[in-house]
């Protein structure tokens, strides 16, 4: 917690140092509200798209009504944004898990797959757009190296999930043999967790369901790029599609840095960095920083505005979180499901 707050504070200080906060505020107020409204509408559409995408991953375990999936998603997305270090990722699976329908490990596996695929897409967006930028642009070489590192990390994770789902028994035996000489107890624990996880992966959709999931993922990321172009228009930045996706790629990878609640600081720093690559003059005044902060504030507003009402929905039982995750550590609970 303290480390995340320190990262947020440092990023925010680096972004706002020697800046006129009053000018940034005035630039934010001077932005065209029509584009902000359009941006918020796209965020709402993206929310329902993400809920539908998650529903596809849950479907092989149980056909959960979309109203419940949507309510749990709204609360879970809010928790993920507000809680530090992305601890909120555990909220959705805990709220939807049910021993008779979707065991906790199966629910957790859907979120793991979702996050791995999104991580891969974020890296693809970044490494796919940076080659079109001038090689002399500040920070491009470092971003390219970072983008490829993230890409290979998530590509490896995708490969691991595919292999584990196809031939998990062999992978588990290999891991057990590798760890047993070091610690039989650790080897047994890892084998138990891995066995449960592999069994959960086999609950995920195949072929048609997976194709639909990937199609919705492409649409989701397309909406992300479009939303940035729309909001930038309200601040006077006429970003092309390529430029908007460059900002999205830098922002998405930057948001992976562990930070404090609501990704405060790292979000603004990443947005400013991305904008500086495609519109170098944007940061000379206050518009660029105003854009970055409104981008962050609007996302926070949308997620909280949709999440808070569902806290009182009949589809959301907050006591589930304690029952699923409270009695024991999650890692210890997984093998017992």
XYZ file of C-alpha atoms in Angstrom:
337
model
C 0.000 0.000 0.000
C 2.693 2.475 1.006
C 4.778 1.567 -2.050
C 1.818 2.154 -4.347
C 1.117 5.545 -2.799
C 4.783 6.477 -3.178
C 4.727 5.551 -6.868
C 1.554 7.594 -7.400
C 2.970 10.603 -5.562
C 6.244 10.488 -7.512
C 4.481 10.154 -10.872
C 2.075 12.967 -10.073
C 4.910 15.229 -8.922
C 6.925 14.581 -12.071
C 3.885 15.313 -14.218
C 2.767 18.518 -12.502
C 6.042 20.048 -11.280
C 6.635 23.625 -12.383
C 3.153 23.724 -13.892
C 0.471 26.336 -13.384
C -2.345 24.359 -11.770
C -4.744 27.238 -12.259
C -4.054 27.275 -16.002
C -4.616 23.503 -16.164
C -7.947 23.907 -14.404
C -9.010 26.700 -16.759
C -8.016 24.625 -19.786
C -10.083 21.715 -18.480
C -13.118 23.953 -18.004
C -12.663 25.464 -21.466
C -12.812 22.072 -23.198
C -15.836 21.421 -25.416
C -18.335 19.551 -23.197
C -19.915 17.808 -26.195
C -16.805 15.714 -26.688
C -16.676 14.892 -22.989
C -20.276 13.666 -23.164
C -19.417 11.544 -26.209
C -16.374 10.167 -24.414
C -18.468 9.174 -21.394
C -21.001 7.489 -23.695
C -18.218 5.405 -25.257
C -16.991 4.431 -21.781
C -20.480 3.231 -20.864
C -20.661 1.179 -24.079
C -17.230 -0.263 -23.270
C -18.476 -1.288 -19.831
C -21.328 -3.356 -21.278
C -18.956 -4.819 -23.851
C -16.546 -5.935 -21.128
C -19.400 -7.471 -19.134
C -20.610 -9.368 -22.209
C -17.079 -10.554 -22.899
C -16.691 -11.862 -19.346
C -20.070 -13.569 -19.622
C -18.711 -15.593 -22.548
C -15.863 -16.900 -20.380
C -18.262 -17.836 -17.582
C -20.828 -19.491 -19.847
C -19.271 -22.994 -19.989
C -19.508 -23.186 -16.183
C -22.995 -21.722 -15.839
C -25.410 -19.555 -17.800
C -25.513 -16.610 -15.431
C -28.132 -13.955 -16.260
C -26.533 -10.923 -17.874
C -28.145 -8.647 -15.281
C -26.096 -10.362 -12.578
C -22.906 -10.435 -14.647
C -23.338 -6.734 -15.374
C -23.967 -5.836 -11.720
C -20.958 -7.836 -10.521
C -18.841 -6.348 -13.315
C -19.794 -2.796 -12.336
C -18.796 -3.364 -8.710
C -15.677 -5.305 -9.701
C -14.455 -2.713 -12.191
C -14.930 -0.028 -9.555
C -12.956 -2.058 -7.011
C -10.167 -2.680 -9.525
C -9.847 1.030 -10.244
C -10.119 2.263 -6.673
C -8.136 -0.344 -4.740
C -4.338 -0.116 -4.947
C -2.106 -2.646 -6.701
C -5.136 -3.980 -8.668
C -6.353 -5.948 -5.649
C -9.869 -5.320 -6.900
C -9.347 -7.995 -9.566
C -10.362 -10.519 -6.894
C -13.745 -8.884 -6.305
C -15.480 -10.029 -9.498
C -14.640 -13.736 -9.140
C -15.493 -13.645 -5.438
C -18.903 -12.082 -6.128
C -19.832 -14.454 -8.943
C -18.396 -17.676 -7.472
C -20.796 -20.361 -6.370
C -19.863 -23.929 -5.354
C -22.772 -25.357 -7.371
C -22.333 -23.201 -10.502
C -18.997 -21.425 -10.828
C -16.370 -22.557 -8.285
C -13.963 -19.858 -7.196
C -10.994 -21.295 -9.150
C -13.082 -21.323 -12.330
C -14.128 -17.705 -11.747
C -10.536 -16.707 -11.046
C -9.341 -18.410 -14.229
C -11.706 -16.294 -16.326
C -10.209 -13.102 -14.902
C -6.665 -14.424 -15.424
C -7.408 -15.164 -19.085
C -9.095 -11.783 -19.500
C -6.145 -9.903 -18.031
C -3.555 -11.881 -20.005
C -5.356 -11.279 -23.304
C -5.788 -7.577 -22.533
C -2.116 -7.342 -21.591
C -1.174 -8.892 -24.918
C -3.449 -6.489 -26.809
C -2.030 -3.469 -24.977
C 1.482 -4.522 -25.963
C 0.376 -5.138 -29.556
C -1.145 -1.659 -29.745
C 2.066 -0.110 -28.440
C 4.572 -2.030 -30.583
C 2.272 -1.709 -33.593
C 2.071 2.093 -33.483
C 5.531 3.155 -32.309
C 7.308 2.224 -35.604
C 5.331 4.984 -37.313
C 6.761 7.629 -35.005
C 10.023 9.454 -35.750
C 12.929 7.559 -34.208
C 14.151 10.889 -32.829
C 11.042 11.377 -30.699
C 12.050 11.465 -27.012
C 11.593 8.161 -25.253
C 10.622 6.148 -28.349
C 13.570 3.737 -28.100
C 12.838 3.013 -24.431
C 9.121 2.585 -25.102
C 9.826 0.181 -27.949
C 12.029 -1.935 -25.700
C 9.430 -1.858 -22.948
C 6.617 -2.630 -25.367
C 8.400 -5.685 -26.746
C 9.245 -6.867 -23.232
C 5.579 -6.638 -22.251
C 4.552 -8.345 -25.497
C 6.841 -11.328 -24.999
C 5.820 -11.611 -21.350
C 2.109 -11.795 -22.181
C 2.657 -13.892 -25.303
C 4.483 -16.360 -23.067
C 1.581 -16.268 -20.622
C -0.883 -16.991 -23.447
C 1.270 -19.893 -24.611
C 1.448 -21.246 -21.061
C -2.343 -21.093 -20.671
C -2.847 -22.838 -24.007
C -0.373 -25.608 -23.140
C -1.784 -26.011 -19.647
C -5.317 -26.323 -20.999
C -4.245 -28.832 -23.663
C -1.808 -30.945 -21.639
C -1.902 -29.768 -18.070
C -1.000 -33.103 -16.517
C 2.428 -33.126 -18.142
C 3.100 -29.541 -17.082
C 2.089 -30.327 -13.507
C 4.329 -33.400 -13.371
C 7.235 -31.380 -14.743
C 6.737 -28.627 -12.149
C 6.484 -31.191 -9.343
C 9.685 -32.978 -10.388
C 11.532 -29.654 -10.673
C 10.440 -28.406 -7.237
C 10.418 -31.658 -5.257
C 14.220 -31.780 -4.678
C 14.106 -28.223 -3.323
C 11.030 -28.607 -1.130
C 8.529 -31.475 -1.247
C 6.010 -29.336 0.619
C 6.243 -26.495 -1.914
C 6.114 -29.003 -4.769
C 2.924 -30.521 -3.345
C 1.344 -27.106 -2.833
C 2.217 -25.901 -6.348
C 0.945 -29.171 -7.853
C -2.353 -28.860 -5.995
C -2.872 -25.255 -7.060
C -1.825 -26.026 -10.632
C -4.154 -29.011 -10.836
C -7.133 -26.931 -9.761
C -6.161 -24.117 -12.129
C -5.764 -26.475 -15.093
C -9.142 -28.035 -14.375
C -10.606 -24.531 -14.301
C -9.009 -23.643 -17.645
C -10.808 -26.585 -19.199
C -14.093 -24.921 -18.295
C -13.298 -21.995 -20.601
C -15.072 -21.711 -23.963
C -13.718 -23.428 -27.063
C -13.754 -22.451 -30.722
C -16.928 -20.429 -31.269
C -17.024 -19.023 -27.747
C -13.336 -18.190 -27.845
C -13.705 -16.583 -31.293
C -16.557 -14.419 -29.981
C -14.466 -13.465 -26.951
C -11.556 -12.376 -29.167
C -13.901 -10.484 -31.513
C -15.364 -8.539 -28.583
C -11.823 -7.873 -27.359
C -10.905 -6.315 -30.715
C -14.040 -4.133 -30.586
C -13.269 -3.157 -26.983
C -9.776 -1.983 -27.874
C -11.061 -0.206 -30.981
C -13.496 1.712 -28.780
C -10.582 2.605 -26.496
C -8.643 4.229 -29.326
C -11.714 5.997 -30.656
C -12.600 7.364 -27.211
C -9.181 8.994 -26.870
C -9.497 10.609 -30.309
C -12.953 11.925 -29.386
C -11.905 13.470 -26.069
C -8.726 14.931 -27.591
C -10.915 16.720 -30.135
C -12.592 18.574 -27.288
C -9.188 19.995 -26.287
C -8.278 21.036 -29.813
C -6.053 18.054 -30.637
C -6.959 16.545 -33.970
C -5.427 13.122 -33.412
C -5.467 10.585 -36.220
C -6.477 7.001 -35.477
C -2.809 5.983 -35.407
C -1.959 8.776 -32.986
C -4.911 7.976 -30.723
C -3.881 4.324 -30.558
C -0.318 5.374 -29.761
C -1.613 7.274 -26.735
C -3.779 4.272 -25.816
C -0.831 1.880 -26.058
C 1.440 4.006 -23.869
C -1.376 4.588 -21.387
C -2.329 0.904 -21.168
C 1.227 -0.284 -20.578
C 1.870 2.538 -18.120
C -1.212 1.555 -16.121
C 0.404 -1.821 -15.433
C 2.817 -0.105 -13.047
C 1.650 -0.828 -9.484
C 0.363 2.397 -8.002
C -2.009 3.826 -5.435
C -5.812 4.005 -5.588
C -7.360 4.907 -8.967
C -3.900 4.713 -10.580
C -3.480 8.355 -9.645
C -0.234 9.749 -11.008
C 0.777 6.829 -13.208
C -2.335 7.351 -15.341
C -1.625 11.056 -15.880
C 2.079 10.488 -16.484
C 1.374 7.782 -19.086
C -1.267 9.872 -20.845
C 1.077 12.876 -20.975
C 3.921 10.720 -22.294
C 1.738 9.245 -25.020
C 0.394 12.640 -26.027
C 3.911 14.123 -26.146
C 4.888 11.532 -28.787
C 2.117 12.416 -31.228
C 1.556 16.095 -30.432
C 4.847 17.513 -29.077
C 3.450 21.033 -28.832
C 0.506 19.911 -26.733
C 2.449 20.156 -23.502
C 3.783 23.634 -24.094
C 0.565 25.032 -22.654
C -1.944 23.653 -20.212
C -4.203 21.769 -22.653
C -2.127 18.590 -22.649
C -2.135 18.214 -18.887
C -5.797 19.207 -18.737
C -6.567 16.481 -21.270
C -4.673 13.863 -19.231
C -6.479 14.774 -16.021
C -9.935 14.918 -17.611
C -9.234 11.563 -19.267
C -8.490 10.131 -15.818
C -11.323 11.944 -14.031
C -13.946 10.932 -16.577
C -12.974 7.268 -16.331
C -13.092 7.435 -12.543
C -16.489 9.165 -12.664
C -17.958 6.607 -15.078
C -16.721 3.585 -13.148
C -17.837 4.899 -9.757
C -21.192 6.179 -11.069
C -21.985 2.736 -12.453
C -20.489 0.761 -9.579
C -22.000 2.459 -6.526
C -25.699 1.856 -7.383
C -25.042 -1.846 -7.910
C -23.618 -2.137 -4.390
C -27.267 -2.204 -3.328
C -28.445 -4.497 -6.109
C -30.021 -7.875 -5.385
C -27.457 -9.322 -7.778
C -24.522 -8.308 -5.551
C -23.882 -9.878 -2.161
C -20.831 -8.225 -0.663
C -20.678 -10.886 2.044
C -19.545 -13.296 -0.672
C -16.168 -11.553 -0.771
C -15.498 -12.381 2.863
C -16.830 -15.916 2.523
C -14.751 -16.654 -0.560
C -11.514 -14.840 0.254
C -11.581 -14.020 3.955
C -11.167 -17.291 5.874
C -7.866 -18.226 4.253
C -5.382 -16.792 1.833
C -6.533 -17.127 -1.756
C -3.614 -19.329 -2.680
C -4.550 -21.763 0.065
C -8.229 -21.670 -0.819
C -7.778 -22.592 -4.478
C -7.027 -26.309 -4.026
C -9.999 -26.767 -1.727
C -12.624 -25.620 -4.193
